[in-house]
mmCIF file of C-alpha atoms in Angstrom:
data_model
loop_
_atom_site.group_PDB
_atom_site.id
_atom_site.type_symbol
_atom_site.label_atom_id
_atom_site.label_comp_id
_atom_site.label_asym_id
_atom_site.label_seq_id
_atom_site.Cartn_x
_atom_site.Cartn_y
_atom_site.Cartn_z
ATOM 1 C CA MET A 9 21.180 -1.011 -10.049
ATOM 2 C CA SER A 10 20.539 1.060 -13.282
ATOM 3 C CA TYR A 11 21.380 -1.618 -15.991
ATOM 4 C CA GLY A 12 22.002 1.938 -18.925
ATOM 5 C CA LEU A 13 20.048 0.717 -21.770
ATOM 6 C CA SER A 14 19.273 2.945 -24.191
ATOM 7 C CA TRP A 15 16.977 1.620 -26.456
ATOM 8 C CA ARG A 16 13.382 0.680 -26.012
ATOM 9 C CA ILE A 17 12.080 -2.750 -25.298
ATOM 10 C CA TRP A 18 8.612 -3.726 -27.147
ATOM 11 C CA ILE A 19 6.960 -6.640 -25.402
ATOM 12 C CA TYR A 20 3.323 -7.928 -26.995
ATOM 13 C CA ILE A 21 1.251 -9.846 -24.561
ATOM 14 C CA GLU A 22 -2.044 -11.206 -25.379
ATOM 15 C CA GLN A 23 -5.050 -9.552 -23.457
ATOM 16 C CA THR A 24 -6.345 -11.131 -20.592
ATOM 17 C CA GLN A 25 -9.694 -9.728 -17.941
ATOM 18 C CA LYS A 26 -7.268 -11.561 -15.225
ATOM 19 C CA LYS A 27 -5.207 -9.201 -12.673
ATOM 20 C CA PRO A 28 -1.585 -8.573 -14.041
ATOM 21 C CA ARG A 29 -1.286 -10.304 -17.239
ATOM 22 C CA SER A 30 1.641 -12.513 -17.306
ATOM 23 C CA LEU A 31 3.357 -14.727 -19.947
ATOM 24 C CA TRP A 32 5.846 -17.538 -20.703
ATOM 25 C CA LEU A 33 9.044 -17.450 -22.846
ATOM 26 C CA GLY A 34 11.357 -20.048 -22.753
ATOM 27 C CA PRO A 35 13.442 -22.756 -24.466
ATOM 28 C CA LEU A 36 11.484 -25.572 -26.564
ATOM 29 C CA THR A 37 11.122 -28.229 -23.933
ATOM 30 C CA ASN A 38 8.078 -30.186 -22.780
ATOM 31 C CA GLN A 39 7.889 -27.992 -19.729
ATOM 32 C CA ASN A 40 7.379 -25.127 -21.971
ATOM 33 C CA LYS A 41 4.379 -26.368 -23.217
ATOM 34 C CA ASN A 42 2.158 -23.739 -22.445
ATOM 35 C CA GLY A 43 4.477 -21.140 -22.988
ATOM 36 C CA TYR A 44 6.187 -19.361 -26.240
ATOM 37 C CA PRO A 45 9.578 -19.330 -27.573
ATOM 38 C CA LEU A 46 12.012 -17.232 -26.585
ATOM 39 C CA ALA A 47 13.771 -17.117 -30.202
ATOM 40 C CA ASN A 48 10.617 -15.766 -31.184
ATOM 41 C CA TYR A 49 11.314 -12.356 -29.148
ATOM 42 C CA PRO A 50 14.501 -11.210 -30.316
ATOM 43 C CA HIS A 51 14.749 -7.830 -27.952
ATOM 44 C CA ILE A 52 14.353 -10.166 -24.917
ATOM 45 C CA SER A 53 16.793 -12.940 -25.947
ATOM 46 C CA LYS A 54 19.098 -9.772 -26.555
ATOM 47 C CA LEU A 55 18.239 -8.742 -22.970
ATOM 48 C CA LEU A 56 18.339 -12.302 -21.436
ATOM 49 C CA GLU A 57 22.183 -12.190 -23.488
ATOM 50 C CA LEU A 58 22.977 -9.317 -21.471
ATOM 51 C CA VAL A 59 21.821 -10.343 -17.829
ATOM 52 C CA ASN A 60 23.599 -13.817 -18.275
ATOM 53 C CA GLY A 61 27.171 -11.820 -18.786
ATOM 54 C CA HIS A 62 26.267 -9.910 -15.330
ATOM 55 C CA LYS A 63 28.960 -10.702 -12.649
ATOM 56 C CA GLU A 64 26.488 -12.052 -10.346
ATOM 57 C CA ILE A 65 25.388 -14.435 -12.886
ATOM 58 C CA ALA A 66 28.063 -17.177 -12.134
ATOM 59 C CA HIS A 67 26.810 -19.733 -14.728
ATOM 60 C CA GLY A 68 25.576 -17.748 -17.453
ATOM 61 C CA ASP A 69 22.645 -19.810 -18.109
ATOM 62 C CA LEU A 70 19.330 -18.589 -17.666
ATOM 63 C CA ASP A 71 16.851 -19.686 -20.463
ATOM 64 C CA CYS A 72 13.496 -18.510 -19.614
ATOM 65 C CA CYS A 73 11.311 -15.839 -18.596
ATOM 66 C CA ASN A 74 8.253 -14.605 -16.655
ATOM 67 C CA ILE A 75 6.932 -11.642 -17.979
ATOM 68 C CA ILE A 76 4.319 -9.608 -16.059
ATOM 69 C CA CYS A 77 2.125 -6.773 -16.666
ATOM 70 C CA TYR A 78 1.094 -4.396 -14.378
ATOM 71 C CA SER A 79 -1.509 -2.153 -16.273
ATOM 72 C CA ASN A 80 -1.997 0.163 -13.506
ATOM 73 C CA ASP A 81 -1.148 1.356 -9.884
ATOM 74 C CA LYS A 82 -3.492 -0.608 -8.772
ATOM 75 C CA LYS A 83 -2.348 -4.179 -10.157
ATOM 76 C CA THR A 84 -0.065 -5.886 -7.032
ATOM 77 C CA LEU A 85 1.175 -9.234 -6.411
ATOM 78 C CA ARG A 86 0.567 -10.534 -2.606
ATOM 79 C CA LEU A 87 3.527 -12.312 -0.682
ATOM 80 C CA HIS A 88 5.005 -15.740 -2.602
ATOM 81 C CA ALA A 89 8.031 -17.230 -3.279
ATOM 82 C CA ASP A 90 9.034 -17.954 -6.626
ATOM 83 C CA ASP A 91 9.713 -21.747 -6.098
ATOM 84 C CA GLU A 92 8.104 -23.670 -8.858
ATOM 85 C CA SER A 93 9.221 -26.832 -9.541
ATOM 86 C CA THR A 94 9.998 -26.424 -13.270
ATOM 87 C CA ILE A 95 12.352 -24.365 -12.262
ATOM 88 C CA SER A 96 16.283 -24.835 -10.861
ATOM 89 C CA HIS A 97 16.793 -23.690 -7.689
ATOM 90 C CA THR A 98 20.749 -23.557 -8.070
ATOM 91 C CA ARG A 99 20.451 -20.491 -9.922
ATOM 92 C CA PRO A 100 19.385 -16.937 -9.761
ATOM 93 C CA ILE A 101 16.604 -15.037 -10.300
ATOM 94 C CA ALA A 102 17.424 -11.986 -12.473
ATOM 95 C CA THR A 103 14.112 -9.647 -12.816
ATOM 96 C CA PHE A 104 14.249 -6.476 -15.014
ATOM 97 C CA SER A 105 11.887 -3.801 -14.635
ATOM 98 C CA VAL A 106 10.311 -1.135 -17.292
ATOM 99 C CA GLY A 107 8.046 1.405 -16.577
ATOM 100 C CA VAL A 108 6.909 3.001 -13.469
ATOM 101 C CA SER A 109 8.474 2.334 -10.217
ATOM 102 C CA ARG A 110 7.109 0.017 -7.594
ATOM 103 C CA THR A 111 8.286 -1.304 -4.251
ATOM 104 C CA ILE A 112 9.771 -4.697 -3.843
ATOM 105 C CA GLU A 113 9.383 -5.894 0.041
ATOM 106 C CA PHE A 114 10.800 -9.385 1.337
ATOM 107 C CA VAL A 115 9.334 -11.251 4.464
ATOM 108 C CA PRO A 116 10.672 -14.643 6.447
ATOM 109 C CA LYS A 117 9.192 -17.571 4.580
ATOM 110 C CA GLY A 118 6.650 -19.641 6.878
ATOM 111 C CA SER A 119 5.986 -16.159 9.657
ATOM 112 C CA LEU A 120 3.258 -14.203 10.133
ATOM 113 C CA HIS A 121 5.513 -11.535 11.411
ATOM 114 C CA THR A 122 4.951 -8.219 9.126
ATOM 115 C CA HIS A 123 8.246 -6.709 9.280
ATOM 116 C CA VAL A 124 9.782 -6.001 5.966
ATOM 117 C CA VAL A 125 13.318 -7.474 5.987
ATOM 118 C CA HIS A 126 14.460 -5.819 2.802
ATOM 119 C CA SER A 127 12.756 -3.873 0.159
ATOM 120 C CA ILE A 128 13.595 -2.518 -3.533
ATOM 121 C CA GLU A 129 12.642 0.545 -5.580
ATOM 122 C CA ALA A 130 12.343 -1.371 -8.728
ATOM 123 C CA GLN A 131 12.844 1.815 -10.932
ATOM 124 C CA ASN A 132 12.928 1.966 -15.043
ATOM 125 C CA ASN A 133 15.615 0.118 -16.424
ATOM 126 C CA SER A 134 16.875 -1.350 -13.579
ATOM 127 C CA LEU A 135 17.971 -5.304 -12.549
ATOM 128 C CA TYR A 136 17.946 -6.797 -9.357
ATOM 129 C CA ILE A 137 18.847 -10.700 -8.562
ATOM 130 C CA MET A 138 17.414 -13.301 -5.774
ATOM 131 C CA LYS A 139 20.504 -15.593 -5.632
ATOM 132 C CA PRO A 140 19.897 -19.105 -4.817
ATOM 133 C CA GLY A 141 17.830 -19.929 -1.537
ATOM 134 C CA CYS A 142 16.284 -16.790 -1.659
ATOM 135 C CA GLN A 143 12.983 -18.520 -2.409
ATOM 136 C CA ALA A 144 13.558 -21.161 0.484
ATOM 137 C CA VAL A 145 14.119 -18.317 2.880
ATOM 138 C CA LEU A 146 12.007 -15.400 1.825
ATOM 139 C CA GLN A 147 8.796 -14.440 0.565
ATOM 140 C CA HIS A 148 8.327 -10.984 -1.781
ATOM 141 C CA ARG A 149 5.463 -8.869 -2.803
ATOM 142 C CA VAL A 150 5.084 -6.188 -4.907
ATOM 143 C CA LEU A 151 3.140 -3.209 -3.527
ATOM 144 C CA PRO A 152 0.557 -0.717 -4.925
ATOM 145 C CA GLY A 153 2.011 2.268 -7.152
ATOM 146 C CA ASN A 154 1.883 5.509 -6.136
ATOM 147 C CA ASN A 155 1.931 7.477 -9.201
ATOM 148 C CA ASN A 156 -0.230 10.180 -9.945
ATOM 149 C CA ASP A 157 0.355 10.340 -13.794
ATOM 150 C CA THR A 158 -2.998 8.279 -14.838
ATOM 151 C CA GLN A 159 -1.548 8.022 -18.514
ATOM 152 C CA ASN A 160 1.805 6.743 -17.142
ATOM 153 C CA GLN A 161 1.323 3.684 -14.793
ATOM 154 C CA VAL A 162 2.371 0.556 -16.571
ATOM 155 C CA ARG A 163 5.264 -1.764 -15.244
ATOM 156 C CA TYR A 164 6.638 -4.798 -16.849
ATOM 157 C CA SER A 165 8.206 -7.851 -14.732
ATOM 158 C CA ILE A 166 10.759 -9.574 -17.141
ATOM 159 C CA SER A 167 11.994 -12.187 -14.555
ATOM 160 C CA PHE A 168 14.493 -14.954 -16.236
ATOM 161 C CA ARG A 169 15.397 -17.987 -15.010
ATOM 162 C CA LYS A 170 16.878 -21.670 -15.912
ATOM 163 C CA TYR A 171 14.808 -24.276 -16.513
ATOM 164 C CA LYS A 172 15.413 -27.715 -14.275
ATOM 165 C CA SER A 173 16.739 -30.313 -16.104
ATOM 166 C CA ASP A 174 15.604 -33.832 -15.768
ATOM 167 C CA HIS A 175 18.209 -35.261 -13.618
ATOM 168 C CA GLU A 176 18.914 -31.767 -11.602
ATOM 169 C CA ASP A 177 18.215 -32.376 -8.019
ATOM 170 C CA GLU A 178 15.486 -30.013 -6.829
ATOM 171 C CA SER A 179 16.911 -28.774 -3.494
ATOM 172 C CA VAL A 180 19.738 -26.276 -2.792
ATOM 173 C CA SER A 181 22.984 -27.170 -1.174
ATOM 174 C CA SER A 182 24.660 -24.837 1.370
ATOM 175 C CA ASP A 183 27.097 -24.270 -1.380
ATOM 176 C CA HIS A 184 24.425 -22.723 -3.593
ATOM 177 C CA VAL A 185 22.841 -20.616 -0.425
ATOM 178 C CA PRO A 186 24.594 -17.186 0.335
ATOM 179 C CA GLU A 187 25.918 -16.281 3.840
ATOM 180 C CA SER A 188 22.769 -14.068 3.832
ATOM 181 C CA SER A 189 20.719 -16.717 3.570
ATOM 182 C CA HIS A 190 21.821 -19.080 5.912
ATOM 183 C CA THR A 191 21.140 -16.055 8.525
ATOM 184 C CA ALA A 192 17.578 -15.571 7.191
ATOM 185 C CA THR A 193 17.314 -19.388 7.588
ATOM 186 C CA GLU A 194 18.661 -19.356 11.604
ATOM 187 C CA ALA A 195 16.214 -16.763 12.171
ATOM 188 C CA THR A 196 13.263 -18.251 10.983
ATOM 189 C CA ARG A 197 14.123 -21.396 13.316
ATOM 190 C CA THR A 198 13.667 -19.177 16.268
ATOM 191 C CA PRO A 199 10.172 -18.138 16.671
ATOM 192 C CA LEU A 200 9.651 -14.726 16.622
ATOM 193 C CA PRO A 201 7.613 -12.971 18.651
ATOM 194 C CA LYS A 202 3.851 -12.633 17.858
ATOM 195 C CA PRO A 203 3.346 -9.452 16.792
ATOM 196 C CA ILE A 204 0.906 -6.742 18.542
ATOM 197 C CA ALA A 205 -2.570 -6.332 16.763
ATOM 198 C CA ALA A 206 -3.233 -2.028 16.466
ATOM 199 C CA SER A 207 -5.011 0.398 15.458
ATOM 200 C CA LEU A 208 -3.215 3.866 14.337
ATOM 201 C CA LEU A 209 -5.093 7.190 14.493
ATOM 202 C CA LEU A 210 -3.854 9.739 12.058
ATOM 203 C CA GLY A 211 -4.915 13.355 11.764
ATOM 204 C CA ASP A 212 -5.521 16.592 13.326
ATOM 205 C CA SER A 213 -6.805 17.922 16.904
ATOM 206 C CA PHE A 214 -10.003 16.085 16.273
ATOM 207 C CA LEU A 215 -8.666 12.422 16.813
ATOM 208 C CA ALA A 216 -5.495 13.999 18.810
ATOM 209 C CA ARG A 217 -8.042 14.446 22.099
ATOM 210 C CA LEU A 218 -8.907 10.808 21.897
ATOM 211 C CA ASP A 219 -7.980 8.843 25.018
ATOM 212 C CA SER A 220 -6.012 5.790 23.325
ATOM 213 C CA LYS A 221 -6.648 3.557 26.721
ATOM 214 C CA ARG A 222 -10.366 4.245 26.828
ATOM 215 C CA LEU A 223 -10.720 3.796 23.068
ATOM 216 C CA GLY A 224 -8.630 0.566 23.512
ATOM 217 C CA LYS A 225 -10.679 -0.852 26.034
ATOM 218 C CA ASN A 226 -8.129 -2.741 27.514
ATOM 219 C CA ARG A 227 -8.470 -5.095 24.403
ATOM 220 C CA LYS A 228 -6.685 -3.295 21.508
ATOM 221 C CA VAL A 229 -3.506 -1.124 21.504
ATOM 222 C CA ILE A 230 -4.469 1.846 19.884
ATOM 223 C CA LEU A 231 -1.533 4.263 18.661
ATOM 224 C CA ASN A 232 -2.356 7.497 18.541
ATOM 225 C CA LEU A 233 -0.247 9.669 15.785
ATOM 226 C CA ALA A 234 -2.688 12.361 15.262
ATOM 227 C CA GLN A 235 -1.163 16.225 16.508
ATOM 228 C CA GLY A 236 -3.227 19.749 16.099
ATOM 229 C CA GLY A 237 -2.615 21.346 13.453
ATOM 230 C CA ASN A 238 -1.625 18.723 10.949
ATOM 231 C CA LYS A 239 -2.553 19.114 7.247
ATOM 232 C CA ILE A 240 -2.665 16.333 4.773
ATOM 233 C CA PRO A 241 1.445 16.177 4.030
ATOM 234 C CA ASP A 242 1.795 16.239 8.136
ATOM 235 C CA VAL A 243 -0.333 12.758 8.394
ATOM 236 C CA VAL A 244 1.828 11.852 5.464
ATOM 237 C CA LYS A 245 5.056 12.484 6.775
ATOM 238 C CA SER A 246 4.365 10.982 9.959
ATOM 239 C CA ILE A 247 3.423 7.775 8.127
ATOM 240 C CA GLN A 248 6.660 7.158 6.911
ATOM 241 C CA GLN A 249 8.329 8.059 10.112
ATOM 242 C CA PHE A 250 6.000 5.351 11.798
ATOM 243 C CA HIS A 251 6.962 3.030 9.225
ATOM 244 C CA ASP A 252 10.616 3.386 8.684
ATOM 245 C CA ASN A 253 11.260 3.164 12.719
ATOM 246 C CA ALA A 254 12.478 -0.315 13.519
ATOM 247 C CA GLU A 255 10.800 -0.096 16.935
ATOM 248 C CA ASN A 256 7.257 -0.183 15.638
ATOM 249 C CA SER A 257 8.084 -3.747 13.611
ATOM 250 C CA LYS A 258 6.261 -5.365 16.849
ATOM 251 C CA TYR A 259 2.882 -4.220 15.546
ATOM 252 C CA LEU A 260 0.482 -5.628 13.778
ATOM 253 C CA ILE A 261 -1.220 -2.510 12.223
ATOM 254 C CA ASP A 262 -4.848 -3.652 11.096
ATOM 255 C CA GLN A 263 -6.879 -0.579 11.031
ATOM 256 C CA VAL A 264 -6.154 2.378 10.323
ATOM 257 C CA PHE A 265 -8.134 5.712 11.090
ATOM 258 C CA ILE A 266 -7.670 9.142 9.161
ATOM 259 C CA SER A 267 -9.236 12.186 10.290
ATOM 260 C CA ILE A 268 -8.328 15.252 8.174
ATOM 261 C CA GLY A 269 -9.133 18.300 6.384
ATOM 262 C CA THR A 270 -10.016 20.575 8.577
ATOM 263 C CA ASN A 271 -6.825 22.816 8.492
ATOM 264 C CA ASP A 272 -6.275 22.028 4.629
ATOM 265 C CA ILE A 273 -9.474 23.810 4.177
ATOM 266 C CA ARG A 274 -9.381 26.531 6.367
ATOM 267 C CA TYR A 275 -8.168 29.347 4.038
ATOM 268 C CA CYS A 276 -9.465 27.506 0.665
ATOM 269 C CA ARG A 277 -12.302 29.914 0.830
ATOM 270 C CA HIS A 278 -13.799 31.278 -2.438
ATOM 271 C CA ARG A 279 -10.845 29.166 -3.945
ATOM 272 C CA GLY A 280 -12.684 25.880 -3.314
ATOM 273 C CA VAL A 281 -11.286 22.866 -2.206
ATOM 274 C CA SER A 282 -11.449 20.486 -5.022
ATOM 275 C CA HIS A 283 -7.258 20.906 -5.649
ATOM 276 C CA LEU A 284 -7.221 18.475 -2.383
ATOM 277 C CA LYS A 285 -8.156 15.617 -4.543
ATOM 278 C CA GLY A 286 -4.486 14.456 -5.605
ATOM 279 C CA HIS A 287 -3.469 15.331 -1.813
ATOM 280 C CA LEU A 288 -6.106 12.444 -0.297
ATOM 281 C CA PHE A 289 -5.548 10.218 -2.885
ATOM 282 C CA SER A 290 -1.876 10.294 -2.205
ATOM 283 C CA LEU A 291 -2.415 9.910 1.378
ATOM 284 C CA VAL A 292 -4.468 6.753 1.239
ATOM 285 C CA ARG A 293 -1.750 4.935 -1.128
ATOM 286 C CA THR A 294 0.464 5.767 1.461
ATOM 287 C CA VAL A 295 -1.421 3.979 3.896
ATOM 288 C CA LYS A 296 -1.875 1.113 1.408
ATOM 289 C CA THR A 297 1.342 0.692 0.943
ATOM 290 C CA ASN A 298 3.039 1.203 4.356
ATOM 291 C CA PHE A 299 0.012 -1.064 6.159
ATOM 292 C CA PRO A 300 -1.110 -3.413 3.181
ATOM 293 C CA ARG A 301 -2.816 -5.498 5.822
ATOM 294 C CA ALA A 302 -4.816 -2.947 7.001
ATOM 295 C CA LYS A 303 -8.645 -1.732 6.781
ATOM 296 C CA ILE A 304 -8.578 1.828 5.894
ATOM 297 C CA PHE A 305 -11.391 4.029 7.466
ATOM 298 C CA LEU A 306 -11.323 7.982 6.430
ATOM 299 C CA GLN A 307 -13.621 10.058 8.327
ATOM 300 C CA THR A 308 -15.796 13.009 6.978
ATOM 301 C CA LEU A 309 -15.680 16.723 8.666
ATOM 302 C CA LEU A 310 -17.321 17.792 11.604
ATOM 303 C CA PRO A 311 -20.175 20.157 10.949
ATOM 304 C CA LEU A 312 -17.826 23.845 11.019
ATOM 305 C CA PRO A 313 -19.189 26.961 12.760
ATOM 306 C CA VAL A 314 -20.949 29.548 10.288
ATOM 307 C CA THR A 315 -21.104 33.224 10.807
ATOM 308 C CA ILE A 316 -22.255 35.934 8.434
ATOM 309 C CA ASN A 317 -19.136 36.581 6.791
ATOM 310 C CA ASN A 318 -17.803 33.120 5.985
ATOM 311 C CA ARG A 319 -21.250 31.452 4.867
ATOM 312 C CA GLY A 320 -21.144 31.756 1.750
ATOM 313 C CA TYR A 321 -17.648 29.699 1.055
ATOM 314 C CA VAL A 322 -17.948 27.379 4.594
ATOM 315 C CA ILE A 323 -20.665 25.296 4.021
ATOM 316 C CA LYS A 324 -19.853 24.803 0.503
ATOM 317 C CA ASN A 325 -16.423 23.592 0.784
ATOM 318 C CA ILE A 326 -17.382 21.483 3.886
ATOM 319 C CA HIS A 327 -19.994 19.461 1.643
ATOM 320 C CA THR A 328 -17.497 19.837 -1.179
ATOM 321 C CA PHE A 329 -14.654 18.018 1.107
ATOM 322 C CA ASN A 330 -16.882 15.481 2.653
ATOM 323 C CA ASP A 331 -17.726 14.202 -1.230
ATOM 324 C CA LEU A 332 -13.924 14.154 -2.064
ATOM 325 C CA ILE A 333 -14.111 11.606 0.759
ATOM 326 C CA LEU A 334 -16.808 9.439 -0.328
ATOM 327 C CA HIS A 335 -15.202 9.712 -4.254
ATOM 328 C CA ILE A 336 -11.984 8.230 -3.271
ATOM 329 C CA CYS A 337 -13.116 5.919 -0.748
ATOM 330 C CA THR A 338 -15.241 4.150 -3.448
ATOM 331 C CA HIS A 339 -12.288 4.340 -5.429
ATOM 332 C CA GLU A 340 -9.744 3.032 -3.610
ATOM 333 C CA ARG A 341 -12.218 0.830 -1.555
ATOM 334 C CA VAL A 342 -11.704 2.105 1.529
ATOM 335 C CA TYR A 343 -14.290 2.692 4.582
ATOM 336 C CA ILE A 344 -15.782 6.015 5.012
ATOM 337 C CA LEU A 345 -16.499 7.075 8.715
ATOM 338 C CA ASP A 346 -19.702 9.879 8.392
ATOM 339 C CA ALA A 347 -18.928 11.849 11.257
ATOM 340 C CA PHE A 348 -20.769 14.705 9.994
ATOM 341 C CA ARG A 349 -24.344 13.362 10.905
ATOM 342 C CA PRO A 350 -23.579 12.548 14.583
ATOM 343 C CA PHE A 351 -23.403 16.282 15.101
ATOM 344 C CA LEU A 352 -26.741 17.364 13.668
ATOM 345 C CA PHE A 353 -29.593 18.255 15.011
ATOM 346 C CA LYS A 354 -32.688 18.647 13.273
ATOM 347 C CA GLY A 355 -30.185 19.433 9.715
ATOM 348 C CA TYR A 356 -28.489 22.197 11.928
ATOM 349 C CA ARG A 357 -25.259 21.520 13.722
ATOM 350 C CA ASN A 358 -25.788 20.589 17.412
ATOM 351 C CA ARG A 359 -24.169 23.705 18.879
ATOM 352 C CA ASN A 360 -24.531 21.686 22.704
ATOM 353 C CA LEU A 361 -21.916 19.391 21.135
ATOM 354 C CA PHE A 362 -19.617 22.357 20.584
ATOM 355 C CA ASN A 363 -17.681 24.912 22.505
ATOM 356 C CA ALA A 364 -19.678 27.970 22.721
ATOM 357 C CA SER A 365 -16.822 30.316 20.562
ATOM 358 C CA PHE A 366 -17.297 30.577 17.003
ATOM 359 C CA ASN A 367 -13.294 30.782 16.929
ATOM 360 C CA ASP A 368 -13.217 27.325 18.440
ATOM 361 C CA ILE A 369 -14.281 24.529 15.919
ATOM 362 C CA HIS A 370 -13.500 21.977 18.418
ATOM 363 C CA PRO A 371 -16.281 19.538 19.987
ATOM 364 C CA ASN A 372 -16.777 20.243 23.931
ATOM 365 C CA HIS A 373 -16.706 17.870 26.270
ATOM 366 C CA ARG A 374 -20.266 16.167 25.779
ATOM 367 C CA GLY A 375 -19.328 16.767 21.744
ATOM 368 C CA MET A 376 -15.570 14.785 22.477
ATOM 369 C CA GLY A 377 -17.929 11.695 24.129
ATOM 370 C CA VAL A 378 -19.930 10.871 20.954
ATOM 371 C CA LEU A 379 -16.821 11.396 18.776
ATOM 372 C CA ALA A 380 -15.472 8.657 21.057
ATOM 373 C CA LYS A 381 -18.028 6.611 21.466
ATOM 374 C CA PHE A 382 -18.666 6.871 17.816
ATOM 375 C CA TYR A 383 -14.790 5.621 17.041
ATOM 376 C CA ILE A 384 -14.993 3.099 20.233
ATOM 377 C CA ASP A 385 -18.048 1.258 18.040
ATOM 378 C CA ARG A 386 -15.843 1.015 15.090
ATOM 379 C CA ILE A 387 -12.336 0.045 16.500
ATOM 380 C CA HIS A 388 -14.086 -2.891 18.269
ATOM 381 C CA THR A 389 -17.188 -3.921 16.051
ATOM 382 C CA LYS A 390 -16.234 -6.988 14.274
ATOM 383 C CA TYR A 391 -18.715 -6.951 11.299
ATOM 384 C CA PHE A 392 -18.880 -3.236 9.903
ATOM 385 C CA ASP A 393 -21.205 -1.130 8.331
ATOM 386 C CA PRO A 394 -19.617 1.951 7.212
ATOM 387 C CA TYR A 395 -22.307 3.998 7.127
ATOM 388 C CA SER A 396 -24.138 2.831 10.547
ATOM 389 C CA LEU A 397 -24.610 5.074 12.773
ATOM 390 C CA ASN A 398 -25.693 3.035 15.432
#
């Protein structure tokens, strides 16, 4: 919920070379010897006063905070619980966000099941509260950002807690655990079904024509969401729809294969394809956000038919788009699938692998066999060389 602060908060954090930078502030106690006095930061102290006055902070005695700086969209936090022995677990944890929005996901603790039981969009000047007992039954993570503005990607997380007193019992009694947490505790006692490992195919008609059962070879579940005519925005939409469908929570997506671009560049002509760079970045980051455990494979375009009329731009656009794919794979650290070269013969488009009509860009039966083998090798190879064509 929005806290409606109209004034800005300036936070000065020491520069480090590690991942998200962090700073502990708290009272002058022995437990805080590695942090800094909260009293030295008047704006944070004022914010703490407001937070302690919130109706969900029953005792109003939070007295320390952990500030984390996410300097860009790539800075994340993996699954964890804020269950440090130095903080009180009979008090809530209240986290105030400053900067660009980030998604926080909650997963049952001690389970490999990937279904997210709750998620929060931590927006600028917003506060979310984890009640006592939450850390005992749930873990949470901060997903990568999805902000195309490279100049404005910073987020600060200001997490208020209470230091544990020397006489305080570390355990959380049932009186402190909210009803929703009891439900989650009971759920974790019942073994969850083992998730089904699956590979996800996304894209256009090239992948849509592949047989999922043959690709899986009775050893792997293949979910093919590709559809003919799909463009990059269509694939992004299909990812969101798949992830939001509760029936799909039984799958553990460990591989995502994407073949896209043919329909996007079809009408670019002399305009070029450089404007598609942002769409590709958004696509990859959407996959990362929704399937954080998956290896991502981005396929290059196949050689498309060239005529006298379109020779001036088709070849250039194909190579430029494939260069964009390579750039994005390098920048985002995902795998590239070079499907261009297997469809060449002596440096030219292998016509024996495509339908005879120049109006049909799709591989023929023999060509689809080449493409299918290409994907079977990559789906089932344990040690994958993204540039290998063997």
